[in-house]
């Protein structure tokens, strides 16, 4: 018959300094040996690897004491390791392998590790796997030294747990405990999350409002932006068109003006060419000078002639002063008249005065007497003077004629000059008009340029790039133009009403929204988890309750049977000790009075189930011929017998895969030891036994005996003998 626990390896564990193997090929293995040889250390090893956490339960002060401490003859080791090998062909462990290996290791630093199939595993995860196979470090499946009366000694609640373990319900208890822990933490988390949500909610409301405002603002800004684009593009293109339109006549005017300028220049040059005033003035001056010169000479000659004629006349007439008076007087007077007439043309006053003085001299001379003389030479001279005078008269007449010709010529030239000046003035007038036109165009162009600048400035005050203005296409039919301006005004007003928005608030709104959603989702998840856990707990309660209930009466009955067997009669039973359960324990926040009537029935049912679920197990016994008031009154052996009866009752109803019993036969008398031995043999069909014993009867029930000895080096050693063959 195969065994469940196949092998155990110890290394450095307590007195097992070196690696020691225990093979368990048979259903009942006895471990024997002298006191202090290390038998119980084997059981401690089993308990340890199955998850025992308390050093005390392993008979040590600290878990570090589990490592071989060294002896005078043998050095200490650095770690302790124990490995168990189980047959898993019947899938007692939920692991897909025919053999399952658990180990535990501890080193001097106190670092303790569990391994499943050589992979490290947390104890928390290991315990449910062990519970599934009804293995535990404590309880009735692992009765340690001096614990033969364990069942009697235990409290009702502890007994209940022992029974549950044997029934394989510990797995569900563990699950339930875990679920309850999770439930509690989920509920705490739920409260926390709800509190956080409540805390966030008002602020989030505020932030959402800000975000809505921000979005509204963005929308308005977008509309405004497109309206502005339309508005500015329109003006920009219109201005450009105006400039282009203006350029045509402007260029034309510039061209005409340049031409006119050329014409004016030509006229001016032409005018310069007809201007002969200087030449004429020079000419006229020369003529005048020549004339003056001629006049002077004529005057001189006339004077000389007059004097000569007078002299001639005086010489030719030898007369008395009386005679002289009438003839000469006539001649002198005639010559004087001639001279005076000539003086009419004279301009110089001095000259006139001199001439007059000369005349006065001659008159006085006349009145004094003079002798008669020869006159021929004088007449010749006079003829010569007259001839020269005639020549002068001719020359004067010629110069006069020249002068007249020059004046006529000057008059003609002046007339032509005036005509040209007039023509030039007319051209200049035209040029002025063209100048004005060009100026006007320039002015218009400047006006357009200024308007463009103004437009660009406005555009830039909107925070736009100057270059952007040239690139936006003209939107023709977006909206009526006046309407556009009105709309822009309105949108700007709306923006002003909304006011500036702190963008960090929007960012915060998004973050808070995400957090709110996250928390909400978490709350949902937690609610679901709580519901699932409640359902799981309900299911587990139901399972524990149902399995326990269905096994409990059978156990109690068997307890009675084994009791009677051990005590040779009497009566024994197990019964549930109902705790005083309050409705609040089942339904939190409920009170006895306030619970609604319709759930009353369900409540009672729950209460009953709840009380049964947490009910402890009490023992009632009647020993033949004795009156037992309480279990405390029993002797040590009797307590062990009652405990054994309970153990066998339990394993008869639900046999565990294996049991470890450390000297629980010690307090038994020979008869009971034999009974125990028989029972072990009988139950070994269903359960594997590992028994530490000094008892011969028990040893006889074993298929294999391991002898544990300790040499003088303080190290435990083993030797095994198979009894069926060794006998
Ligand atoms: P009994 O039959 O009297 O119950 P036993 O065979 O069960 O005895 P154990 O209690 O298993 O004996 O072994 C005790 C022995 O183990 C003691 O000698 C003790 O010194 C030794 N021991 C315990 N812990 C260590 C350790 N950490 N290092 C070395 N030896 C240890």
Coordinates of C-alpha atoms in Angstrom, one line a residue, residues 133-340:
X133 CA -4.6 17.9 2.2
X134 CA -5.6 18.3 5.8
X135 CA -2.1 19.0 6.9
X136 CA -1.3 21.5 9.6
X137 CA 1.3 22.3 12.1
X138 CA -1.0 21.9 15.1
X139 CA -4.1 20.1 16.1
X140 CA -4.9 16.5 16.2
X141 CA -3.0 15.5 13.0
X142 CA 0.2 16.5 14.8
X143 CA 0.1 15.6 18.4
X144 CA 3.3 16.5 20.1
X145 CA 5.1 15.2 23.1
X146 CA 3.1 15.6 26.3
X147 CA 0.0 16.5 24.3
X148 CA -1.8 13.2 24.6
X149 CA -4.6 14.9 26.5
X150 CA -4.8 17.7 24.0
X151 CA -8.4 17.3 23.1
X152 CA -9.5 17.4 26.7
X153 CA -7.2 20.2 27.5
X154 CA -8.3 22.4 24.7
X155 CA -11.1 25.0 24.9
X156 CA -14.4 24.3 23.1
X157 CA -13.4 26.6 20.3
X158 CA -10.0 24.9 19.8
X159 CA -11.7 21.6 19.7
X160 CA -14.0 22.8 17.0
X161 CA -11.1 23.9 14.9
X162 CA -9.4 20.5 15.5
X163 CA -12.4 18.7 14.2
X164 CA -12.7 21.1 11.3
X165 CA -9.1 20.4 10.4
X166 CA -9.7 16.6 10.4
X167 CA -12.8 17.1 8.3
X168 CA -10.8 19.1 5.8
X169 CA -12.7 22.3 6.6
X170 CA -9.6 24.2 7.7
X171 CA -9.0 25.1 4.1
X172 CA -12.4 26.8 4.0
X173 CA -11.9 28.4 7.4
X174 CA -8.6 29.8 6.0
X175 CA -10.4 31.0 2.9
X176 CA -13.1 32.5 5.0
X177 CA -10.6 34.2 7.3
X178 CA -8.8 35.6 4.3
X179 CA -12.1 36.7 2.7
X180 CA -13.1 38.4 6.0
X181 CA -9.8 40.2 6.2
X182 CA -10.2 41.3 2.6
X183 CA -13.7 42.3 3.3
X184 CA -12.7 44.3 6.3
X185 CA -9.9 46.1 4.4
X186 CA -12.2 46.5 1.3
X187 CA -14.8 48.2 3.6
X188 CA -12.2 50.4 5.1
X189 CA -11.0 51.3 1.6
X190 CA -14.5 51.9 0.6
X191 CA -15.0 54.3 3.4
X192 CA -11.7 56.0 2.6
X193 CA -12.6 56.2 -1.1
X194 CA -16.1 57.5 -0.4
X195 CA -14.6 60.1 2.0
X196 CA -12.1 61.1 -0.7
X197 CA -14.9 61.4 -3.3
X198 CA -17.0 63.5 -0.9
X199 CA -14.0 65.7 -0.3
X200 CA -13.2 66.1 -4.0
X201 CA -16.8 66.6 -5.1
X202 CA -17.3 70.3 -4.2
X203 CA -13.9 71.4 -5.5
X204 CA -14.5 69.3 -8.7
X205 CA -17.8 71.1 -9.1
X206 CA -16.0 74.4 -9.0
X207 CA -13.2 73.1 -11.3
X208 CA -15.8 71.8 -13.8
X209 CA -17.4 75.2 -13.9
X210 CA -14.0 76.7 -14.6
X211 CA -13.4 74.2 -17.4
X212 CA -16.8 74.9 -18.9
X213 CA -16.0 78.6 -18.9
X214 CA -12.6 77.8 -20.4
X215 CA -14.2 75.7 -23.1
X216 CA -16.8 78.4 -23.8
X217 CA -14.0 80.9 -24.0
X218 CA -12.1 78.8 -26.4
X219 CA -15.1 78.5 -28.6
X220 CA -15.7 82.2 -28.6
X221 CA -12.1 82.8 -29.3
X222 CA -12.2 80.5 -32.2
X223 CA -15.3 82.3 -33.7
X224 CA -13.7 85.7 -33.0
X225 CA -10.6 84.5 -34.6
X226 CA -12.3 83.6 -37.8
X227 CA -14.3 86.8 -37.8
X228 CA -11.2 88.8 -37.3
X229 CA -9.5 86.9 -40.1
X230 CA -12.4 87.8 -42.4
X231 CA -12.5 91.4 -41.2
X232 CA -8.8 92.0 -41.5
X233 CA -8.4 90.1 -44.7
X234 CA -11.1 92.1 -46.3
X235 CA -9.5 95.4 -45.3
X236 CA -6.1 94.2 -46.2
X237 CA -7.1 93.1 -49.7
X238 CA -9.3 96.2 -50.3
X239 CA -6.3 98.5 -49.4
X240 CA -4.0 96.6 -51.7
X241 CA -6.5 96.9 -54.5
X242 CA -6.8 100.6 -53.9
X243 CA -3.0 100.9 -54.0
X244 CA -2.9 99.0 -57.3
X245 CA -5.7 101.2 -58.7
X246 CA -4.0 104.3 -57.7
X247 CA -0.7 103.3 -59.2
X248 CA -2.0 103.4 -62.8
X249 CA -2.9 107.1 -62.9
X250 CA 0.0 108.0 -60.6
X251 CA 2.5 106.4 -63.0
X252 CA 0.8 108.1 -65.9
X253 CA 1.0 111.5 -64.1
X254 CA 4.7 111.0 -63.3
X255 CA 5.4 110.2 -66.9
X256 CA 3.5 113.3 -68.2
X257 CA 5.2 115.4 -65.6
X258 CA 8.7 114.3 -66.7
X259 CA 7.8 115.0 -70.3
X260 CA 6.5 118.4 -69.4
X261 CA 9.6 119.2 -67.5
X262 CA 11.6 118.4 -70.6
X263 CA 9.5 120.7 -72.6
X264 CA 9.9 123.5 -70.1
X265 CA 13.6 123.1 -70.3
X266 CA 13.6 123.3 -74.1
X267 CA 11.5 126.5 -73.9
X268 CA 13.8 128.0 -71.4
X269 CA 16.8 127.3 -73.7
X270 CA 15.1 128.7 -76.6
X271 CA 14.3 131.9 -74.7
X272 CA 17.9 132.2 -73.7
X273 CA 18.8 132.1 -77.4
X274 CA 16.6 135.1 -78.3
X275 CA 17.8 137.3 -75.5
X276 CA 20.1 139.9 -77.4
X277 CA 19.7 142.8 -75.0
X278 CA 23.4 142.9 -74.0
X279 CA 24.7 143.1 -77.6
X280 CA 22.2 145.8 -78.5
X281 CA 23.0 147.9 -75.4
X282 CA 26.7 147.7 -76.4
X283 CA 25.9 148.7 -80.0
X284 CA 23.7 151.6 -78.9
X285 CA 26.3 152.8 -76.5
X286 CA 28.9 152.9 -79.3
X287 CA 26.6 154.7 -81.7
X288 CA 25.8 157.3 -78.9
X289 CA 29.5 157.8 -78.2
X290 CA 30.3 158.3 -81.9
X291 CA 27.5 160.8 -82.2
X292 CA 28.7 162.8 -79.1
X293 CA 32.2 162.8 -80.6
X294 CA 30.8 164.1 -83.9
X295 CA 28.7 166.8 -82.2
X296 CA 31.7 168.0 -80.2
X297 CA 33.8 168.4 -83.3
X298 CA 31.0 170.1 -85.2
X299 CA 30.6 172.6 -82.3
X300 CA 34.3 173.3 -82.3
X301 CA 34.4 173.8 -86.2
X302 CA 31.3 176.1 -86.1
X303 CA 32.9 178.2 -83.4
X304 CA 36.2 178.4 -85.4
X305 CA 34.3 179.2 -88.6
X306 CA 32.2 181.8 -86.9
X307 CA 35.3 183.5 -85.5
X308 CA 37.0 183.4 -88.9
X309 CA 34.1 184.8 -90.8
X310 CA 33.8 187.5 -88.2
X311 CA 37.4 188.4 -88.6
X312 CA 37.0 188.4 -92.4
X313 CA 34.2 190.7 -92.2
X314 CA 36.0 193.1 -89.9
X315 CA 39.1 193.2 -92.1
X316 CA 37.3 193.8 -95.4
X317 CA 35.3 196.8 -94.1
X318 CA 37.6 199.9 -93.4
X319 CA 35.0 202.0 -92.0
X320 CA 34.5 204.4 -89.3
X321 CA 33.1 203.3 -86.0
X322 CA 29.9 205.0 -87.2
X323 CA 29.9 203.2 -90.5
X324 CA 31.2 200.1 -88.9
X325 CA 28.3 200.1 -86.7
X326 CA 25.6 199.4 -89.2
X327 CA 27.4 196.9 -91.6
X328 CA 29.5 195.1 -89.0
X329 CA 26.8 195.1 -86.5
X330 CA 24.6 193.3 -89.0
X331 CA 27.3 190.6 -89.6
X332 CA 28.2 190.1 -86.0
X333 CA 24.6 189.9 -85.0
X334 CA 23.9 187.3 -87.7
X335 CA 26.9 185.2 -86.5
X336 CA 25.9 185.6 -82.9
X337 CA 22.3 184.5 -83.7
X338 CA 23.8 181.4 -85.5
X339 CA 25.9 180.5 -82.5
X340 CA 23.2 180.9 -80.0

